[in-house]
């Protein structure tokens, strides 16, 4: 029974040992019934008699023998598979090996009859079968037994191949699903890590501005800035578990941050918006604009004494969402290169890569006439690649 279980496990057939023996009985019963009919007709035509009881007994023993050897035959078919796509020499070798096996089984069966069955039959009915009849039976039944044997071997090879192939596909699918889950979890963890670096970064910069106001003894502005900062942090905490939010929500966070900066700059700062309504529901990484705006202050318009302008635009170009943060700062003559943009912009580039791969682009340009344009470009979807992956994997986590 353990041997049969191991055989079924190797072949990937979805059968229990009990079912296996019933299927084997059905297979050999078909040929046994055909053989019984042939022998009966031969006896009728030859002698006008039907098969004797002892001859029927031998016929039953033959059927039981082949039925009992089914696991060995199938084991041989797994060890010496018949594959017609292989080289002819290898195919001939495989068929020859099976020919030897079926020859051995036939010799064993007839030797058993001669040495065991024949004496028992002589004791029971007083008749025995001469050795030459067993030899005659060996050669007469050899073709039929070989055909039945090879049909079972080839059929089992084919069915086993199908089930093993399906099992491999299932295992491959599970492995791919697991890898996809891990990739999604890794990407989400990396995005969260980058966001955790970003939030303290702009928080520390804002608190530094508050400290500067307090040193200047401008308590009113410092208090107003802390209050506005509190509102901003509250809005961030509402979406703290969301890596992606609609652009309109991101713009609200940016406006709150700009409100803090306008306390510092007052009449010197003008903020303009040119937002395409079609872009407002596009998903964007949370706090993706804040470091761009902060960069405009830190490296550009902070040195202007009047008429500082920050302009934020959004538009759809093909299948991509384009967001630009434009300022009229000192430009490329005095401003640091993009390689020195600091943690904010570096994290922004990394977050784009994590979320959109090669489709997420951060472009940093400084026109000859002055000012700077920082442009974000990524697929204009209401669900990002990371979100789609999480949605796909969600049913498997339940």
CSV table of C-alpha atoms in Angstrom, one decimal:
chain,number,residue,atom,x,y,z
A,1,UNK,CA,0.0,0.0,0.0
A,2,UNK,CA,2.9,2.4,0.8
A,3,UNK,CA,4.4,1.5,-2.5
A,4,UNK,CA,1.2,2.4,-4.4
A,5,UNK,CA,0.9,5.7,-2.4
A,6,UNK,CA,4.5,6.6,-3.3
A,7,UNK,CA,3.8,5.7,-7.0
A,8,UNK,CA,0.7,8.0,-7.0
A,9,UNK,CA,2.7,10.8,-5.4
A,10,UNK,CA,5.4,10.6,-8.0
A,11,UNK,CA,3.0,10.5,-10.9
A,12,UNK,CA,0.8,13.3,-9.3
A,13,UNK,CA,-2.4,11.3,-10.1
A,14,UNK,CA,-5.3,12.5,-7.8
A,15,UNK,CA,-6.2,9.0,-6.7
A,16,UNK,CA,-6.3,7.1,-3.4
A,17,UNK,CA,-4.7,3.6,-3.3
A,18,UNK,CA,-8.2,2.1,-3.2
A,19,UNK,CA,-9.3,4.0,-6.3
A,20,UNK,CA,-6.1,3.0,-8.0
A,21,UNK,CA,-6.8,-0.7,-7.5
A,22,UNK,CA,-10.4,-0.3,-8.7
A,23,UNK,CA,-9.2,1.4,-11.9
A,24,UNK,CA,-6.5,-1.3,-12.4
A,25,UNK,CA,-9.2,-4.0,-12.0
A,26,UNK,CA,-11.4,-2.2,-14.6
A,27,UNK,CA,-8.5,-2.1,-17.0
A,28,UNK,CA,-7.5,-5.7,-16.8
A,29,UNK,CA,-11.1,-6.9,-16.6
A,30,UNK,CA,-11.7,-5.5,-20.1
A,31,UNK,CA,-9.0,-7.7,-21.6
A,32,UNK,CA,-9.8,-10.7,-19.3
A,33,UNK,CA,-13.4,-10.7,-20.6
A,34,UNK,CA,-12.2,-10.4,-24.2
A,35,UNK,CA,-9.8,-13.3,-23.6
A,36,UNK,CA,-12.5,-15.4,-22.0
A,37,UNK,CA,-14.8,-14.9,-25.0
A,38,UNK,CA,-12.0,-15.9,-27.4
A,39,UNK,CA,-11.1,-19.1,-25.4
A,40,UNK,CA,-14.8,-20.1,-25.2
A,41,UNK,CA,-15.2,-19.7,-28.9
A,42,UNK,CA,-12.1,-21.7,-29.6
A,43,UNK,CA,-13.2,-24.6,-27.4
A,44,UNK,CA,-16.7,-24.5,-28.9
A,45,UNK,CA,-15.3,-24.6,-32.5
A,46,UNK,CA,-12.7,-27.2,-31.7
A,47,UNK,CA,-14.4,-29.7,-29.5
A,48,UNK,CA,-18.0,-28.5,-29.1
A,49,UNK,CA,-17.4,-27.9,-25.4
A,50,UNK,CA,-17.1,-24.9,-23.2
A,51,UNK,CA,-14.2,-24.2,-20.9
A,52,UNK,CA,-13.8,-26.6,-18.0
A,53,UNK,CA,-13.8,-25.3,-14.4
A,54,UNK,CA,-10.1,-25.8,-13.9
A,55,UNK,CA,-9.4,-23.9,-17.2
A,56,UNK,CA,-11.6,-21.1,-16.0
A,57,UNK,CA,-9.6,-21.1,-12.7
A,58,UNK,CA,-6.4,-20.7,-14.7
A,59,UNK,CA,-7.9,-17.8,-16.6
A,60,UNK,CA,-8.9,-16.1,-13.4
A,61,UNK,CA,-5.4,-16.6,-12.0
A,62,UNK,CA,-3.9,-15.0,-15.1
A,63,UNK,CA,-6.2,-11.9,-14.7
A,64,UNK,CA,-5.3,-11.6,-11.0
A,65,UNK,CA,-1.6,-11.9,-11.8
A,66,UNK,CA,-1.6,-9.0,-14.2
A,67,UNK,CA,-3.9,-7.0,-11.9
A,68,UNK,CA,-1.5,-7.5,-9.0
A,69,UNK,CA,1.6,-6.5,-11.1
A,70,UNK,CA,0.0,-3.2,-12.1
A,71,UNK,CA,2.1,-1.1,-9.6
A,72,UNK,CA,5.3,-2.7,-10.8
A,73,UNK,CA,4.4,-2.1,-14.5
A,74,UNK,CA,3.6,1.6,-13.7
A,75,UNK,CA,6.8,1.9,-11.7
A,76,UNK,CA,8.7,0.6,-14.7
A,77,UNK,CA,6.9,3.1,-16.9
A,78,UNK,CA,8.1,6.0,-14.7
A,79,UNK,CA,11.7,4.7,-14.6
A,80,UNK,CA,11.8,3.9,-18.4
A,81,UNK,CA,9.3,6.4,-19.9
A,82,UNK,CA,8.3,6.1,-23.6
A,83,UNK,CA,8.9,9.4,-25.2
A,84,UNK,CA,8.3,9.5,-28.9
A,85,UNK,CA,10.0,12.9,-29.3
A,86,UNK,CA,13.3,11.5,-28.2
A,87,UNK,CA,16.1,10.0,-30.4
A,88,UNK,CA,15.1,6.8,-32.2
A,89,UNK,CA,18.0,4.9,-30.7
A,90,UNK,CA,16.8,5.9,-27.2
A,91,UNK,CA,13.2,5.0,-28.0
A,92,UNK,CA,14.2,1.6,-29.3
A,93,UNK,CA,16.3,1.0,-26.1
A,94,UNK,CA,13.3,2.0,-24.0
A,95,UNK,CA,10.9,-0.3,-25.9
A,96,UNK,CA,13.5,-3.2,-25.7
A,97,UNK,CA,13.7,-2.8,-21.9
A,98,UNK,CA,9.9,-3.0,-21.6
A,99,UNK,CA,10.0,-6.0,-23.9
A,100,UNK,CA,12.4,-7.7,-21.5
A,101,UNK,CA,10.1,-6.9,-18.6
A,102,UNK,CA,7.0,-8.3,-20.2
A,103,UNK,CA,8.9,-11.4,-21.3
A,104,UNK,CA,10.0,-12.0,-17.7
A,105,UNK,CA,6.5,-11.6,-16.5
A,106,UNK,CA,5.1,-14.1,-19.0
A,107,UNK,CA,7.8,-16.6,-18.2
A,108,UNK,CA,7.2,-16.1,-14.5
A,109,UNK,CA,3.4,-16.6,-15.0
A,110,UNK,CA,3.7,-19.8,-17.0
A,111,UNK,CA,6.4,-21.2,-14.6
A,112,UNK,CA,4.1,-20.5,-11.7
A,113,UNK,CA,1.3,-22.4,-13.5
A,114,UNK,CA,3.5,-25.3,-14.2
A,115,UNK,CA,5.2,-25.6,-10.8
A,116,UNK,CA,2.3,-24.5,-8.5
A,117,UNK,CA,-1.1,-24.5,-10.3
A,118,UNK,CA,-0.6,-27.7,-12.3
A,119,UNK,CA,0.0,-30.0,-9.2
A,120,UNK,CA,-2.9,-28.4,-7.4
A,121,UNK,CA,-5.2,-28.9,-10.4
A,122,UNK,CA,-4.0,-32.5,-10.7
A,123,UNK,CA,-4.8,-33.1,-7.0
A,124,UNK,CA,-8.2,-31.4,-7.3
A,125,UNK,CA,-9.6,-32.8,-10.7
A,126,UNK,CA,-7.1,-35.5,-11.6
A,127,UNK,CA,-6.0,-33.6,-14.7
A,128,UNK,CA,-2.8,-31.6,-15.5
A,129,UNK,CA,-1.6,-29.6,-18.4
A,130,UNK,CA,1.5,-30.8,-20.2
A,131,UNK,CA,4.6,-28.6,-20.3
A,132,UNK,CA,4.4,-28.2,-24.1
A,133,UNK,CA,0.9,-26.6,-23.7
A,134,UNK,CA,2.3,-24.0,-21.3
A,135,UNK,CA,5.1,-23.3,-23.8
A,136,UNK,CA,2.5,-23.0,-26.6
A,137,UNK,CA,0.4,-20.7,-24.4
A,138,UNK,CA,3.5,-18.5,-23.7
A,139,UNK,CA,4.1,-17.8,-27.4
A,140,UNK,CA,0.4,-17.5,-28.3
A,141,UNK,CA,-0.4,-15.1,-25.5
A,142,UNK,CA,2.8,-13.1,-25.8
A,143,UNK,CA,1.7,-10.6,-28.4
A,144,UNK,CA,-1.6,-9.9,-26.6
A,145,UNK,CA,0.2,-9.5,-23.2
A,146,UNK,CA,2.8,-7.2,-24.7
A,147,UNK,CA,0.2,-5.1,-26.4
A,148,UNK,CA,-1.8,-4.7,-23.1
A,149,UNK,CA,1.4,-4.0,-21.2
A,150,UNK,CA,2.6,-1.3,-23.6
A,151,UNK,CA,-0.9,0.3,-23.8
A,152,UNK,CA,-0.8,0.6,-20.0
A,153,UNK,CA,2.7,2.0,-20.0
A,154,UNK,CA,2.2,4.6,-22.7
A,155,UNK,CA,-1.2,5.6,-21.4
A,156,UNK,CA,0.1,6.0,-17.9
A,157,UNK,CA,3.1,8.0,-19.2
A,158,UNK,CA,0.8,10.4,-21.0
A,159,UNK,CA,-1.7,10.8,-18.1
A,160,UNK,CA,1.1,11.2,-15.5
A,161,UNK,CA,2.9,13.7,-17.7
A,162,UNK,CA,-0.3,15.8,-17.9
A,163,UNK,CA,-0.9,15.8,-14.1
A,164,UNK,CA,2.8,16.4,-13.4
A,165,UNK,CA,2.8,19.3,-15.8
A,166,UNK,CA,-0.3,20.8,-14.2
A,167,UNK,CA,1.3,20.3,-10.8
A,168,UNK,CA,4.4,22.1,-12.0
A,169,UNK,CA,2.3,25.0,-13.4
A,170,UNK,CA,0.5,25.2,-10.1
A,171,UNK,CA,3.7,25.3,-8.1
A,172,UNK,CA,5.1,27.9,-10.5
A,173,UNK,CA,2.0,30.0,-10.1
A,174,UNK,CA,2.2,29.8,-6.3
A,175,UNK,CA,5.9,30.7,-6.5
A,176,UNK,CA,5.2,33.7,-8.7
A,177,UNK,CA,2.3,34.7,-6.5
A,178,UNK,CA,4.6,34.5,-3.4
A,179,UNK,CA,7.3,36.5,-5.2
A,180,UNK,CA,4.7,39.1,-6.3
A,181,UNK,CA,3.5,39.4,-2.7
A,182,UNK,CA,7.0,39.8,-1.5
A,183,UNK,CA,7.8,42.4,-4.2
A,184,UNK,CA,4.6,44.3,-3.3
A,185,UNK,CA,5.4,44.2,0.4
A,186,UNK,CA,9.0,45.3,-0.2
A,187,UNK,CA,7.9,48.2,-2.4
A,188,UNK,CA,5.4,49.3,0.1
A,189,UNK,CA,7.9,49.0,3.0
A,190,UNK,CA,10.4,51.0,1.0
A,191,UNK,CA,7.8,53.7,0.2
A,192,UNK,CA,6.9,53.9,3.9
A,193,UNK,CA,10.6,54.1,4.8
A,194,UNK,CA,11.1,57.0,2.4
A,195,UNK,CA,8.0,58.8,3.6
A,196,UNK,CA,9.2,58.4,7.2
A,197,UNK,CA,12.4,60.1,6.3
A,198,UNK,CA,10.6,62.8,4.4
A,199,UNK,CA,8.1,63.8,7.1
A,200,UNK,CA,10.7,64.6,9.8
A,201,UNK,CA,12.8,66.4,7.2
A,202,UNK,CA,10.2,69.0,6.3
A,203,UNK,CA,9.1,69.1,10.0
A,204,UNK,CA,12.6,70.0,11.2
A,205,UNK,CA,13.0,72.7,8.5
A,206,UNK,CA,9.7,74.2,9.5
A,207,UNK,CA,10.5,74.1,13.2
A,208,UNK,CA,13.9,75.7,12.4
A,209,UNK,CA,11.9,78.6,10.8
A,210,UNK,CA,9.8,78.9,13.9
A,211,UNK,CA,12.9,79.1,16.1
A,212,UNK,CA,14.3,81.8,13.8
A,213,UNK,CA,11.1,83.8,14.3
A,214,UNK,CA,11.3,83.4,18.0
A,215,UNK,CA,14.9,84.6,18.1
A,216,UNK,CA,13.7,87.7,16.2
A,217,UNK,CA,11.1,88.0,18.9
A,218,UNK,CA,8.3,87.8,16.4
A,219,UNK,CA,6.0,85.7,18.6
A,220,UNK,CA,2.9,86.4,16.6
A,221,UNK,CA,4.3,84.9,13.4
A,222,UNK,CA,5.9,82.0,15.3
A,223,UNK,CA,2.5,81.2,17.0
A,224,UNK,CA,0.7,81.5,13.6
A,225,UNK,CA,3.3,79.2,12.0
A,226,UNK,CA,3.0,76.6,14.7
A,227,UNK,CA,-0.8,76.6,14.4
A,228,UNK,CA,-0.7,76.2,10.7
A,229,UNK,CA,1.9,73.4,11.1
A,230,UNK,CA,-0.4,71.6,13.5
A,231,UNK,CA,-3.2,71.7,10.9
A,232,UNK,CA,-0.8,70.4,8.3
A,233,UNK,CA,0.4,67.5,10.5
A,234,UNK,CA,-3.2,66.6,11.3
A,235,UNK,CA,-4.0,66.4,7.6
A,236,UNK,CA,-0.9,64.2,7.1
A,237,UNK,CA,-1.9,61.9,9.9
A,238,UNK,CA,-5.3,61.4,8.4
A,239,UNK,CA,-3.6,59.8,5.4
A,240,UNK,CA,-0.6,58.3,7.2
A,241,UNK,CA,-1.4,54.8,6.0
A,242,UNK,CA,-1.9,55.8,2.4
A,243,UNK,CA,1.1,55.9,0.1
A,244,UNK,CA,-1.0,57.4,-2.7
A,245,UNK,CA,-3.7,60.0,-2.5
A,246,UNK,CA,-5.6,62.0,-5.2
A,247,UNK,CA,-3.8,65.1,-6.5
A,248,UNK,CA,-6.4,67.4,-5.1
A,249,UNK,CA,-5.7,66.1,-1.6
A,250,UNK,CA,-1.9,66.5,-2.2
A,251,UNK,CA,-2.5,70.1,-3.3
A,252,UNK,CA,-4.3,70.8,-0.1
A,253,UNK,CA,-1.3,69.6,1.9
A,254,UNK,CA,1.0,71.7,-0.3
A,255,UNK,CA,-1.3,74.8,0.2
A,256,UNK,CA,-1.0,74.3,4.0
A,257,UNK,CA,2.8,74.1,3.7
A,258,UNK,CA,2.8,77.2,1.5
A,259,UNK,CA,0.7,79.0,4.1
A,260,UNK,CA,3.5,78.4,6.6
A,261,UNK,CA,6.0,79.9,4.2
A,262,UNK,CA,3.8,82.9,3.4
A,263,UNK,CA,3.9,83.7,7.1
A,264,UNK,CA,7.7,84.1,6.6
A,265,UNK,CA,7.6,85.9,3.3
A,266,UNK,CA,4.3,87.8,3.6
A,267,UNK,CA,3.9,90.2,0.6
A,268,UNK,CA,7.1,89.0,-1.0
A,269,UNK,CA,5.6,85.6,-2.0
A,270,UNK,CA,3.0,85.0,-4.6
A,271,UNK,CA,1.6,81.5,-5.3
A,272,UNK,CA,-0.1,80.6,-8.5
A,273,UNK,CA,-1.9,77.5,-9.6
A,274,UNK,CA,-2.7,76.1,-13.0
A,275,UNK,CA,-4.4,72.8,-12.3
A,276,UNK,CA,-6.1,70.9,-15.1
A,277,UNK,CA,-9.4,69.5,-13.6
A,278,UNK,CA,-8.8,66.2,-15.4
A,279,UNK,CA,-5.8,65.6,-13.2
A,280,UNK,CA,-7.4,66.2,-9.8
A,281,UNK,CA,-8.3,62.6,-9.2
A,282,UNK,CA,-5.1,61.1,-10.4
A,283,UNK,CA,-3.2,59.2,-7.7
A,284,UNK,CA,0.1,60.6,-6.6
A,285,UNK,CA,2.5,59.6,-3.9
A,286,UNK,CA,1.7,61.4,-0.7
A,287,UNK,CA,3.8,64.5,0.1
A,288,UNK,CA,5.4,64.3,-3.4
A,289,UNK,CA,5.1,68.1,-4.0
A,290,UNK,CA,6.2,69.4,-0.6
A,291,UNK,CA,10.0,68.7,-1.1
A,292,UNK,CA,9.8,70.4,-4.6
A,293,UNK,CA,8.2,73.5,-3.1
A,294,UNK,CA,10.6,73.5,-0.2
A,295,UNK,CA,13.5,73.2,-2.7
A,296,UNK,CA,12.3,76.4,-4.4
A,297,UNK,CA,12.4,78.2,-1.1
A,298,UNK,CA,15.7,76.8,0.1
A,299,UNK,CA,17.7,77.2,-3.0
A,300,UNK,CA,15.9,79.9,-5.0
A,301,UNK,CA,13.4,82.5,-3.8
A,302,UNK,CA,14.7,82.7,-0.2
A,303,UNK,CA,17.2,85.2,-1.5
A,304,UNK,CA,14.7,87.4,-3.2
A,305,UNK,CA,13.6,90.5,-1.4
A,306,UNK,CA,10.4,91.1,-3.5
A,307,UNK,CA,8.2,89.6,-6.1
A,308,UNK,CA,8.9,85.9,-5.3
A,309,UNK,CA,6.6,83.6,-7.3
A,310,UNK,CA,6.0,79.9,-7.1
A,311,UNK,CA,3.7,78.4,-9.8
A,312,UNK,CA,2.3,74.9,-9.6
A,313,UNK,CA,0.8,73.4,-12.8
A,314,UNK,CA,-0.6,70.0,-13.8
A,315,UNK,CA,-1.6,68.6,-17.1
A,316,UNK,CA,-2.2,65.3,-19.0
A,317,UNK,CA,0.2,64.5,-21.8
A,318,UNK,CA,-0.7,61.3,-23.5
A,319,UNK,CA,-1.0,58.7,-20.7
A,320,UNK,CA,1.3,60.6,-18.3
A,321,UNK,CA,0.5,63.1,-15.6
A,322,UNK,CA,2.9,66.1,-15.7
A,323,UNK,CA,3.3,68.3,-12.6
A,324,UNK,CA,5.6,71.3,-12.6
A,325,UNK,CA,6.8,73.5,-9.7
A,326,UNK,CA,8.2,76.7,-11.2
A,327,UNK,CA,9.9,79.6,-9.4
A,328,UNK,CA,11.6,82.8,-10.4
A,329,UNK,CA,14.6,82.3,-8.0
A,330,UNK,CA,18.2,83.1,-8.7
A,331,UNK,CA,18.5,80.6,-11.5
A,332,UNK,CA,21.5,78.7,-12.7
A,333,UNK,CA,24.1,81.4,-12.1
A,334,UNK,CA,24.0,81.3,-8.4
A,335,UNK,CA,22.0,78.2,-7.6
A,336,UNK,CA,23.4,74.8,-6.6
A,337,UNK,CA,23.3,72.0,-9.2
A,338,UNK,CA,20.7,69.3,-9.0
A,339,UNK,CA,23.2,66.9,-7.5
A,340,UNK,CA,23.1,69.0,-4.4
A,341,UNK,CA,19.3,69.1,-4.0
A,342,UNK,CA,19.5,67.3,-0.7
A,343,UNK,CA,17.4,64.6,1.0
A,344,UNK,CA,14.0,65.9,-0.2
A,345,UNK,CA,14.5,65.6,-3.9
A,346,UNK,CA,16.6,62.5,-3.6
A,347,UNK,CA,13.8,60.8,-1.7
A,348,UNK,CA,11.4,62.1,-4.3
A,349,UNK,CA,13.4,60.4,-7.1
A,350,UNK,CA,13.6,57.2,-5.1
A,351,UNK,CA,9.8,57.2,-4.4
A,352,UNK,CA,9.1,57.7,-8.1
A,353,UNK,CA,11.3,54.8,-9.0
A,354,UNK,CA,9.7,52.5,-6.4
A,355,UNK,CA,6.2,53.4,-7.5
A,356,UNK,CA,6.5,53.7,-11.3
A,357,UNK,CA,9.9,52.2,-12.2
A,358,UNK,CA,11.4,53.7,-15.3
A,359,UNK,CA,8.1,55.5,-16.0
A,360,UNK,CA,8.6,57.9,-13.0
A,361,UNK,CA,10.7,60.8,-14.0
A,362,UNK,CA,12.0,63.9,-12.1
A,363,UNK,CA,13.4,66.6,-14.3
A,364,UNK,CA,15.3,69.5,-12.9
A,365,UNK,CA,16.0,72.4,-15.3
A,366,UNK,CA,17.2,76.0,-14.9
A,367,UNK,CA,16.4,78.2,-17.9
A,368,UNK,CA,19.0,80.8,-19.0
A,369,UNK,CA,16.7,83.7,-18.1
A,370,UNK,CA,16.5,82.7,-14.5
A,371,UNK,CA,14.3,80.6,-12.2
A,372,UNK,CA,13.9,76.8,-12.0
A,373,UNK,CA,11.5,74.3,-13.3
A,374,UNK,CA,11.1,71.0,-11.4
A,375,UNK,CA,8.9,68.6,-13.4
A,376,UNK,CA,7.3,65.3,-12.3
A,377,UNK,CA,6.2,62.8,-14.9
A,378,UNK,CA,4.5,59.4,-14.3
A,379,UNK,CA,1.5,57.4,-15.6
A,380,UNK,CA,-1.8,59.2,-15.1
A,381,UNK,CA,-3.8,56.5,-13.3
A,382,UNK,CA,-6.3,56.6,-10.5
A,383,UNK,CA,-4.5,53.5,-9.2
A,384,UNK,CA,-0.8,53.1,-9.3
A,385,UNK,CA,1.2,49.9,-10.0
A,386,UNK,CA,1.8,49.3,-6.3
A,387,UNK,CA,-1.9,49.7,-5.5
A,388,UNK,CA,-3.0,47.3,-8.3
A,389,UNK,CA,-0.5,44.7,-6.9
A,390,UNK,CA,-1.9,45.1,-3.4
A,391,UNK,CA,-5.5,44.8,-4.7
A,392,UNK,CA,-4.6,41.6,-6.6
A,393,UNK,CA,-3.0,40.1,-3.5
A,394,UNK,CA,-5.6,41.1,-1.0
A,395,UNK,CA,-7.8,38.0,-1.4
A,396,UNK,CA,-4.9,35.8,-0.6
A,397,UNK,CA,-4.3,37.5,2.7
A,398,UNK,CA,-7.8,36.9,4.0
